[in-house]
Coordinates of C-alpha atoms in Angstrom, one line a residue:
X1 CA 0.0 0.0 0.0
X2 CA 1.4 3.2 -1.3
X3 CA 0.3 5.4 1.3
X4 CA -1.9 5.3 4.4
X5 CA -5.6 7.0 4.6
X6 CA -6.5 10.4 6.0
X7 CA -10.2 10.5 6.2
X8 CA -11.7 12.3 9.3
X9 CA -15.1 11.4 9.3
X10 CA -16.1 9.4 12.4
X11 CA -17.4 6.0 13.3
X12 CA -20.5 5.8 15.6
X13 CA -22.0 2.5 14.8
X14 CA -20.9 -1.0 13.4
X15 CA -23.2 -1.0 10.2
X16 CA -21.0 2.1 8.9
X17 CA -17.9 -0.3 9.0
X18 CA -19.9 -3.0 6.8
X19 CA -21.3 -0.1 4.6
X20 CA -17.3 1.0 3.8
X21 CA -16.8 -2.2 2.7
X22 CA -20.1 -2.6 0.5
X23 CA -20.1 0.7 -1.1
X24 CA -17.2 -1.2 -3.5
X25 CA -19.8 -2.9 -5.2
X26 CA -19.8 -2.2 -8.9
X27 CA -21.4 -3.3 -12.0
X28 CA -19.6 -5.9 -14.0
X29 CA -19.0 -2.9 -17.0
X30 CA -16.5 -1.2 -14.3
X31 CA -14.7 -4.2 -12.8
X32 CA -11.0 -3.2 -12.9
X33 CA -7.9 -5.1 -12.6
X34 CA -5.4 -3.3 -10.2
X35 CA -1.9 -5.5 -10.0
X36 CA 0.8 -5.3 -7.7
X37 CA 4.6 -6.5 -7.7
X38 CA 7.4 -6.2 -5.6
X39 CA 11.5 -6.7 -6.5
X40 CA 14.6 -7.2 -4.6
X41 CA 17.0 -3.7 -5.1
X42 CA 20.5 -4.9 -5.2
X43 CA 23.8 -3.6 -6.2
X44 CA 25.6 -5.2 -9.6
X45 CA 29.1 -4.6 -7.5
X46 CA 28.8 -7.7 -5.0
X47 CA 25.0 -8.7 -5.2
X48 CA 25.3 -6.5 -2.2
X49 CA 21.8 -4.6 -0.7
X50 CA 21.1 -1.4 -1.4
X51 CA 20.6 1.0 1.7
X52 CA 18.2 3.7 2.0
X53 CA 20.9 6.8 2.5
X54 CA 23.3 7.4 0.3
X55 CA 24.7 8.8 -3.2
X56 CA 23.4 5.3 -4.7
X57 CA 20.9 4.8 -2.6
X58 CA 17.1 4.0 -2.4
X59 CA 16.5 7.4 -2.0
X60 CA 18.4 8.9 -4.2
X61 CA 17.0 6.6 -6.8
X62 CA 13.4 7.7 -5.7
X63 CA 14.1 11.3 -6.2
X64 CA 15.6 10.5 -9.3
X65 CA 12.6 9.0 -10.7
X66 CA 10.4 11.8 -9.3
X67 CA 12.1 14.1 -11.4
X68 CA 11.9 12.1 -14.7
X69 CA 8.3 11.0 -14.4
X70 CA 6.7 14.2 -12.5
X71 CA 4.9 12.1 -9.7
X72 CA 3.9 13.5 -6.5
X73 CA 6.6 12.3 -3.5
X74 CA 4.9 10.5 -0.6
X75 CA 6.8 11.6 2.4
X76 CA 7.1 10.0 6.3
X77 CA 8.8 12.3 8.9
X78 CA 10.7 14.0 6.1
X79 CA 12.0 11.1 4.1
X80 CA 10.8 10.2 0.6
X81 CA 9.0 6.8 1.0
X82 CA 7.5 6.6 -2.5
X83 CA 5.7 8.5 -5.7
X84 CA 2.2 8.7 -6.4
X85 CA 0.8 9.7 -10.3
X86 CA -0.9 13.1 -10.0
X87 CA -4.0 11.6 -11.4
X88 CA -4.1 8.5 -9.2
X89 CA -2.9 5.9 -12.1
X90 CA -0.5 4.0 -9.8
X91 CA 1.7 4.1 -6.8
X92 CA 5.3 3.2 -5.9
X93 CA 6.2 2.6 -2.2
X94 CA 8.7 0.8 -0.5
X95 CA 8.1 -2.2 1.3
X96 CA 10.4 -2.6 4.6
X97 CA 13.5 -4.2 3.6
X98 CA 13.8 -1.6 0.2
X99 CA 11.8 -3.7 -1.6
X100 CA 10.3 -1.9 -4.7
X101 CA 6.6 -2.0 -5.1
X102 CA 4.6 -0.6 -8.4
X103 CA 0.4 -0.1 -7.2
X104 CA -0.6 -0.8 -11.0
X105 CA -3.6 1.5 -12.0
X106 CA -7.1 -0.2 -12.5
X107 CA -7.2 -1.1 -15.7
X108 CA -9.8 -2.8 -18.0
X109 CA -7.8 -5.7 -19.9
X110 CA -4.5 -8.0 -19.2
X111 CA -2.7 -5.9 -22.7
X112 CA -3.0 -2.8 -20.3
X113 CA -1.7 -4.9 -17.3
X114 CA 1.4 -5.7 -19.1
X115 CA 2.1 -2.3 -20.7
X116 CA 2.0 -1.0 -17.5
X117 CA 4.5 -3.3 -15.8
X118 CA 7.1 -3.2 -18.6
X119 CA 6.8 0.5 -19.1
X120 CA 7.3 0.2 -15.0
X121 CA 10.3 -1.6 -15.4
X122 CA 11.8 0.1 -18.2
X123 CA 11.7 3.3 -16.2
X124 CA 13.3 1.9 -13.6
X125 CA 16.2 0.5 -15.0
X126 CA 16.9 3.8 -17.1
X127 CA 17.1 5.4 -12.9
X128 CA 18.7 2.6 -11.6
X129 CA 21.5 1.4 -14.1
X130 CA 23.3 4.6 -13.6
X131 CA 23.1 4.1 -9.9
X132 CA 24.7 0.0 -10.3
X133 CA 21.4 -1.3 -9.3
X134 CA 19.3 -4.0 -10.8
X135 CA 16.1 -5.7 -9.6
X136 CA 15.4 -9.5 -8.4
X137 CA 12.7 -11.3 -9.2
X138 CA 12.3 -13.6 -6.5
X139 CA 9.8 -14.8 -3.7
X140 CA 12.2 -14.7 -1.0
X141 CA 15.9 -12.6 -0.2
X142 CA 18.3 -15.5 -1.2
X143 CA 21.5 -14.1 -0.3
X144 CA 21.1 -11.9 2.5
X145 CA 20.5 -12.2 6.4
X146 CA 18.1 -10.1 8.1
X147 CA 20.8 -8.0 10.4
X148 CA 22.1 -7.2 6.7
X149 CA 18.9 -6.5 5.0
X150 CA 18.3 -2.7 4.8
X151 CA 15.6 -0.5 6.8
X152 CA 13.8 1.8 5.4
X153 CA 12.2 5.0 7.6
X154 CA 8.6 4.7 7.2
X155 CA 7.0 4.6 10.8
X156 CA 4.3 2.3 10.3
X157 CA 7.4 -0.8 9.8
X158 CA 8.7 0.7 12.6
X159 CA 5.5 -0.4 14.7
X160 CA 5.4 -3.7 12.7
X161 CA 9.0 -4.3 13.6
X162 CA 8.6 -4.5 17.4
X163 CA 5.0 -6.3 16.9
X164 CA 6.0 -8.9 15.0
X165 CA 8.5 -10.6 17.3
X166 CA 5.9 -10.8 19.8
X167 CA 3.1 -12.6 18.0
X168 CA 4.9 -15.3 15.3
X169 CA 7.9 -16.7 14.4
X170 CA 8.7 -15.4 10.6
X171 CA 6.7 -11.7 10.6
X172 CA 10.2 -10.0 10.3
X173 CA 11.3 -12.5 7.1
X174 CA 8.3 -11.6 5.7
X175 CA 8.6 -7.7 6.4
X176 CA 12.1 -8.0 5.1
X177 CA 13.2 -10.5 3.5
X178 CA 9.8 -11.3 0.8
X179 CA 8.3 -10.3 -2.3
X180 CA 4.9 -10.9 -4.0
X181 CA 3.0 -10.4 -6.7
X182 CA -0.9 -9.6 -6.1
X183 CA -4.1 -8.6 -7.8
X184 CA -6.9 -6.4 -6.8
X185 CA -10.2 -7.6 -8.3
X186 CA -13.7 -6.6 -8.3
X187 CA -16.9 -7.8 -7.0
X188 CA -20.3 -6.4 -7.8
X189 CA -22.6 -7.7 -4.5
X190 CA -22.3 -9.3 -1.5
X191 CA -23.4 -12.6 -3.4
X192 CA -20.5 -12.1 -5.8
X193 CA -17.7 -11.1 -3.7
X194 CA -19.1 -14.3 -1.7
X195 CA -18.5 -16.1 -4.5
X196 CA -15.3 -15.1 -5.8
X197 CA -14.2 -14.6 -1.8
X198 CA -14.5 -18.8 -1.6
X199 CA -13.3 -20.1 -4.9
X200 CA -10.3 -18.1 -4.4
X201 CA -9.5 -19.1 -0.8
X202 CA -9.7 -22.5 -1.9
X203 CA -7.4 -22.0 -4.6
X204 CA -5.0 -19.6 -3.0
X205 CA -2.7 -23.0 -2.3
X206 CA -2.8 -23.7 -5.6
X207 CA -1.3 -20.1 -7.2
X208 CA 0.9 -20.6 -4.0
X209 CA 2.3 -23.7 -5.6
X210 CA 2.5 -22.3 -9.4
X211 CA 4.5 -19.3 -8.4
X212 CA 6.8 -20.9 -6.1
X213 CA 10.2 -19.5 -6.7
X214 CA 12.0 -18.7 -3.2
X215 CA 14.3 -21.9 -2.9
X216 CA 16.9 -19.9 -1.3
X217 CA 17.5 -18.2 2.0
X218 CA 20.8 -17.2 3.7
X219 CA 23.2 -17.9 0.2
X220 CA 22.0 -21.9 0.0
X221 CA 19.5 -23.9 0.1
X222 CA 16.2 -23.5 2.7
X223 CA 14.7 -26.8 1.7
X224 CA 11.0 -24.7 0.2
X225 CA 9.6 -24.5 -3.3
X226 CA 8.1 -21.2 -1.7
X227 CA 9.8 -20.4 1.8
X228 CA 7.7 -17.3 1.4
X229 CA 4.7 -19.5 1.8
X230 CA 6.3 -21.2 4.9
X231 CA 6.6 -17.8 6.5
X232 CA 3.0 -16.7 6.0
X233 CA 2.6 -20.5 7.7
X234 CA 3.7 -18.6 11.2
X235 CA 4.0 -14.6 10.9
X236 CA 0.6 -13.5 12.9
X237 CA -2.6 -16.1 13.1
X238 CA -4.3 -13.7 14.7
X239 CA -4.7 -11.8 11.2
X240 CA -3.0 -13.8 8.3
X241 CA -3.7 -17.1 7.2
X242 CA -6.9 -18.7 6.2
X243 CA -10.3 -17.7 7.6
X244 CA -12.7 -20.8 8.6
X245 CA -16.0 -18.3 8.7
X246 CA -15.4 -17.5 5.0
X247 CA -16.4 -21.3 3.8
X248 CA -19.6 -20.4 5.2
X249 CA -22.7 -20.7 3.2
X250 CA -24.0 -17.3 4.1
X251 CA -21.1 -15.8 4.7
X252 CA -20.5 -12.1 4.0
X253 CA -19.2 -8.5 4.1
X254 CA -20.6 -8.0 7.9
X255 CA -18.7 -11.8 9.3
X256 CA -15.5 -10.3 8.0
X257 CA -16.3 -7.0 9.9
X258 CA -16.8 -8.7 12.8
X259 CA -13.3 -10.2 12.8
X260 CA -11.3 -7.7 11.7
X261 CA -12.8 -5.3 15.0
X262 CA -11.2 -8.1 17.3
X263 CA -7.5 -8.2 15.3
X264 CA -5.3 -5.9 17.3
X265 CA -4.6 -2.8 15.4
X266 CA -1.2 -2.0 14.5
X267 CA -0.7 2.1 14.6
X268 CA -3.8 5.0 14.4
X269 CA -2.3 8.6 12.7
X270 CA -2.6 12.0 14.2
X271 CA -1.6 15.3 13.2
X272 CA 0.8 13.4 10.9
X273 CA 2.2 11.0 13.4
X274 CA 1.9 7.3 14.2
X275 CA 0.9 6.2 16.8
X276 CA 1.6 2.9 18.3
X277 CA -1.8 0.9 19.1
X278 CA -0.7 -2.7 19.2
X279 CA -2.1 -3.1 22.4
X280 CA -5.6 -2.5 21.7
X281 CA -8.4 -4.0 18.9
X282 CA -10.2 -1.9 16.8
X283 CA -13.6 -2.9 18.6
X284 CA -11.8 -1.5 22.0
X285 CA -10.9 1.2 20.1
X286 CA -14.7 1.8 19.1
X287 CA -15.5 1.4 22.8
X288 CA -12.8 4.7 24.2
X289 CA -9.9 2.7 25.0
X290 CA -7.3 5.2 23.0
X291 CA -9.5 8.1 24.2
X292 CA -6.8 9.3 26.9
X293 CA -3.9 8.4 24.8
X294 CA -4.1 9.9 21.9
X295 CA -5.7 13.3 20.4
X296 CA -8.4 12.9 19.2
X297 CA -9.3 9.3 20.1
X298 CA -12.1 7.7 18.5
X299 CA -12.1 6.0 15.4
X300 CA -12.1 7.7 11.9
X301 CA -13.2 5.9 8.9
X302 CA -9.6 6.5 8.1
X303 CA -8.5 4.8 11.0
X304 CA -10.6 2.1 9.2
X305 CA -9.4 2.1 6.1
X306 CA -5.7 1.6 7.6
X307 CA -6.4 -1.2 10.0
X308 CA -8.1 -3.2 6.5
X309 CA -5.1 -3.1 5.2
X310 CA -3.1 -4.4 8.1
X311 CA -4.9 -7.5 7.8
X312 CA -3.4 -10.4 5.6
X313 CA -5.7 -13.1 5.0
X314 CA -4.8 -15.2 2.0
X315 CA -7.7 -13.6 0.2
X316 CA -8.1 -9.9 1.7
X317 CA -11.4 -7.9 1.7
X318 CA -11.6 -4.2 1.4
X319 CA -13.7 -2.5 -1.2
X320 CA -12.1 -5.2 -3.5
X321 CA -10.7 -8.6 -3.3
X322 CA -7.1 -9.0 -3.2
X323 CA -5.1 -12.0 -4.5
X324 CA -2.0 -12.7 -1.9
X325 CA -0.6 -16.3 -2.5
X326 CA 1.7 -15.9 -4.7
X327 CA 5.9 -15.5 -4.8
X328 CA 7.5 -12.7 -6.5
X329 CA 8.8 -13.5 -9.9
X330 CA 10.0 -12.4 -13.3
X331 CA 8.2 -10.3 -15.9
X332 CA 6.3 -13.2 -17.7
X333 CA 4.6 -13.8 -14.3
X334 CA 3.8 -10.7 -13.2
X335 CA 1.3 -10.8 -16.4
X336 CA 0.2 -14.5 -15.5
X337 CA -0.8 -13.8 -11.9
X338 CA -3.9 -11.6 -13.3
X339 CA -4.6 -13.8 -15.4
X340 CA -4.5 -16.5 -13.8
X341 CA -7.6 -14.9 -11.4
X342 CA -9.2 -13.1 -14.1
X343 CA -10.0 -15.8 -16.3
X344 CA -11.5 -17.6 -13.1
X345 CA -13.2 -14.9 -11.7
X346 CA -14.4 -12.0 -14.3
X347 CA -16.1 -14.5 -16.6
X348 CA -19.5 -15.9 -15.4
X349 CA -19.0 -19.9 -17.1
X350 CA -15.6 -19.7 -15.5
X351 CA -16.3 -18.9 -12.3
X352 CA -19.6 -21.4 -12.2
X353 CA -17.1 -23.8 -13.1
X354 CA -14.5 -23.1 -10.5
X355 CA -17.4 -23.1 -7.7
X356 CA -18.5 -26.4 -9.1
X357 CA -14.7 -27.9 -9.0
X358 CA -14.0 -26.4 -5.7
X359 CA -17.8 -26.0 -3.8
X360 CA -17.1 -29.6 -2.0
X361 CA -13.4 -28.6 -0.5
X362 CA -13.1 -28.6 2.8
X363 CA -11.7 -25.4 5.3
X364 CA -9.4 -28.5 6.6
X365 CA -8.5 -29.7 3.1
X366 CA -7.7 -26.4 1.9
X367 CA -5.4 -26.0 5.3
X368 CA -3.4 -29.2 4.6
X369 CA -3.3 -28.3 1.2
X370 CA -1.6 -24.7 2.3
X371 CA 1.2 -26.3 4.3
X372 CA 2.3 -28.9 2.3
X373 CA 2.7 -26.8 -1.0
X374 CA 5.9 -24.7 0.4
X375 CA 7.8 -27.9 0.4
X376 CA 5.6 -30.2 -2.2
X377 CA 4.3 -27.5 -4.1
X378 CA 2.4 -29.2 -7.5
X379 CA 4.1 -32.7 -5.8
X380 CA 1.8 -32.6 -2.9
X381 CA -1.1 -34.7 -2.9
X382 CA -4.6 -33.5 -2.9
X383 CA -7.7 -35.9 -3.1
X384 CA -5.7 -38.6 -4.1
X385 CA -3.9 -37.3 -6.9
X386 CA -1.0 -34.9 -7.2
X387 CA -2.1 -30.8 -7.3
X388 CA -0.4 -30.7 -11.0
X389 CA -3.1 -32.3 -12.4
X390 CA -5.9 -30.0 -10.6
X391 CA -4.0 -27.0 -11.3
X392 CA -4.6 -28.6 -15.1
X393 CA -8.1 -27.8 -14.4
X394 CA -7.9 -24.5 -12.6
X395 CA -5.9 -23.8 -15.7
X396 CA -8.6 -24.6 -18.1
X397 CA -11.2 -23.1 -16.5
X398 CA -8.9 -19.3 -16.3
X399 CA -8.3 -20.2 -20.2
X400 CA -11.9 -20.5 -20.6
X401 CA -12.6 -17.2 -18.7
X402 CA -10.3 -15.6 -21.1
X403 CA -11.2 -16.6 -24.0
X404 CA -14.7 -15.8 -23.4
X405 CA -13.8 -11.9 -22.6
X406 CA -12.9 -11.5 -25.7
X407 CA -10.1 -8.7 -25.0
X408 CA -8.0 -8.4 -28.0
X409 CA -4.8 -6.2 -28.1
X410 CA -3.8 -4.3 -31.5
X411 CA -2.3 -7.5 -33.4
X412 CA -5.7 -9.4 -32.6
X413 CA -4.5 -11.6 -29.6
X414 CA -6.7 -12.5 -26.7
X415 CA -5.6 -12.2 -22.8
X416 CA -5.1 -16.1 -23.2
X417 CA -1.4 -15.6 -23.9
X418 CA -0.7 -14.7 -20.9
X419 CA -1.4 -18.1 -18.6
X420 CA 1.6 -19.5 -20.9
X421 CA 3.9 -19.9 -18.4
X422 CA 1.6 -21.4 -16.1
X423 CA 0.8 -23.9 -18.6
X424 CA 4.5 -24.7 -18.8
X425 CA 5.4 -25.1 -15.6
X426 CA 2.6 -27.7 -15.8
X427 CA 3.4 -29.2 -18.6
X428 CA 7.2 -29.5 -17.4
X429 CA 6.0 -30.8 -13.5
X430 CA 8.9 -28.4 -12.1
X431 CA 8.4 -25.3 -10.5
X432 CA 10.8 -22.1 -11.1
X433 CA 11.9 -23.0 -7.7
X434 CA 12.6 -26.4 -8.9
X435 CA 14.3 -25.3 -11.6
X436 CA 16.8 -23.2 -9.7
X437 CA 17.6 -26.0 -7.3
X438 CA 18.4 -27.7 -10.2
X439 CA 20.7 -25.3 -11.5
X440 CA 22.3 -24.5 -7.8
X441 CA 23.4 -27.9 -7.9
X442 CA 24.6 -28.5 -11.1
X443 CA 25.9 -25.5 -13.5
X444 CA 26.1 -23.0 -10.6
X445 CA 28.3 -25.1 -8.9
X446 CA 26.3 -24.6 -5.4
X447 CA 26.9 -20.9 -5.9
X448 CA 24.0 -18.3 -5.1
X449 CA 25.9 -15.9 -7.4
X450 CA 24.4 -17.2 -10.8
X451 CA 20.7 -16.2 -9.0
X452 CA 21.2 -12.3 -9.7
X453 CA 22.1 -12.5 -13.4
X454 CA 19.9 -14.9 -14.3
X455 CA 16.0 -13.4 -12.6
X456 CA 17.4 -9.8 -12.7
X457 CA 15.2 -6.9 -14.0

């Protein structure tokens, strides 16, 4: 998230909460696609991290790019945390440990999608190369530990940093030391974001699995397909993972409400500063408990709109749904991730058909699912059969989706392209991350070197 919500208007009753949440209903005509995708800075000279200071520098690299593309800086306490575009087409921010995050614009078809991420990277390796810095595509930091990993000044990690410890094992590997790639997808009722809200949480282990590429950890081996999906296995329960209430028949906007106002909060802002509020839940919050703490101390809907996005379910509601299983990877993925959930969920037959394949899996199957596929990934066995050949289905079923929306670009190609390498991965039966253990052990000579030329930006 590019930048945290200001909006003073105050909460006085539950329903206004659920409302929030419902008014992102929208006809199928204005359904957007809003992707997201992270990379590892590094420096060519030593595969060595880039820190946030300096002539070379993350934010010298920021300000460079502010002045070539004439976005708006987002500041924090002084320091240039990221850009916004004047007109609200897109967002980059910085995730804790310098990653580099692009907030794609909302966009009507996959062509779009993929203009916009290699325009993205284009630019930034026109700011960057002068600098020595490339870009990794990976899931997970391979060659760094965490005391080496950078730290960037934006106050909310600062929060998140001396939370985490307290509540999960990995929450500081994934602040640091991960990177997705994510989608942001529309529903247009409470019986369609139902819908789409339960086909994807039951296949959230599945793009876990077909995106695995974080094999490495520490300059070896970590023994993971994605080691980026064993650390959302034990980060914070209390508001990551997935939810059992959302397999419910009935469930819906006001159920997810209802457990987000008992997740602890992680930071409320006033007068431009955060606040730390780790120690209370939003519902307490509703009920005074900040009141002699901080100024002004009852709950904005802005407040409301910040703690939302402080919550990582596998599938996360807002005023849209957002995609989150999935490991960072090169620039043929970060088109196939979209499409991957477009062609399930944007296309009526598809998305009957998905329901219909996935209406009888269980909130326990689904869990067992989840924590074999870091190790297993399309190896791990799922109703008696290996996932490979479901995620032969899924893939069907998104090619169907696409194919029936019909969005050509300017040569006359559909959005079906873009599931290619998904289909090859399948087709294959290894996994990137398979693929680069291979390599590790054979023509990299169990180096970790090889990694930054070959899944650079």
């Amino acid at each position: 998230m590019a930048r945290d919500t200001t909006d003073d208007q105050p909460i006085e009753k539950i329903d206004e909460l659920v409302s929030y949440i419902a008014a992102g209903c929208k006809p199928g005509e204005a359904w957007r696609i809003g992707t997201e995708h992270e990379k590892f800075p590094f420096y060519v000279d030593g595969n060595r991290p880039v820190p946030y200071e300096g002539e070379r520098g993350i934010k010298a690299l920021l300000e460079g790019m502010r002045r070539t593309l004439g976005w708006d800086p987002i500041e924090d306490a002084g320091h240039i945390i990221g850009l916004v575009e004047p007109t609200g087409q897109g967002a980059i921010s910085l995730e804790p440990g310098g990653q580099f995050e692009l907030s794609g614009a909302a966009l009507e078809t996959l062509h779009q999608t993929c203009r916009e991420g290699n325009a993205h990277l284009a630019q930034l390796r026109e700011m960057a190369e002068p600098l020595g810095i490339r870009f990794l595509g990976l899931g997970g930091s391979p060659k760094w530990r965490l005391s080496e990993t950078p730290k960037m000044p934006k106050s909310r990690y600062d929060i998140m940093t001396a939370y985490m410890p307290k509540v999960g094992a990995h929450g500081l590997d994934m602040m640091y030391r991960t990177c997705t790639i994510q989608v942001n997808l529309d529903f247009s009722s409470e019986a369609d974001m139902r819908r789409k809200m339960q086909v994807s949480s039951r296949l959230q282990p599945l793009s876990t699995a077909l995106f695995a590429n974080s094999p490495f950890t520490d300059g070896g081996l970590n023994g993971f397909q994605s080691w980026r999906g064993e650390i959302w296995r034990d980060t914070d329960n209390q508001r990551s993972g997935q939810l059992p209430f959302v397999f419910s028949s009935d469930f819906g906007f006001a159920d997810y409400v209802e457990w987000a106002l008992d997740v602890p909060m992680y930071f409320v802002i006033r007068e431009g500063r955060y606040h730390d509020c780790t120690h209370v839940t939003f519902r307490q919050f509703m009920k005074g408990a900040l009141r002699k703490e901080l100024p002004s101390g009852m709950p904005t809907m802005g407040d409301w709109a910040n703690h939302l996005s402080t919550l990582f379910p596998d599938v996360r509601l807002k005023r849209f749904l957002e995609m989150r299983g999935a490991d960072g990877g090169p620039w043929r993925r970060i088109c196939a991730l979209p499409a991957f959930w477009v062609g399930l969920l944007y296309d009526s037959e598809a998305l009957d058909a998905a329901e219909e394949l996935t209406k009888g899996w269980s909130f326990e199957e689904v869990i067992a699912m989840r924590d074999a596929v870091p190790v297993e990934a399309l190896s791990a066995s799922f109703r008696n059969h290996e996932l490979r050949e479901t995620a032969r289905e899924v893939l069907a079923i998104a090619r169907l989706g696409l194919k029936n929306r019909a969005r050509f670009n300017r040569e006359g190609f559909d959005e079906t392209g873009f599931l290619n390498p998904l289909d090859e991965v399948v087709a294959r039966g290894t996994t990137s991350a398979q693929e680069m253990v291979n390599a590790f052990n054979t023509r990299w000579g169990g180096s970790i070197e090889p990694v930054f030329l070959e899944h650079a930006y």
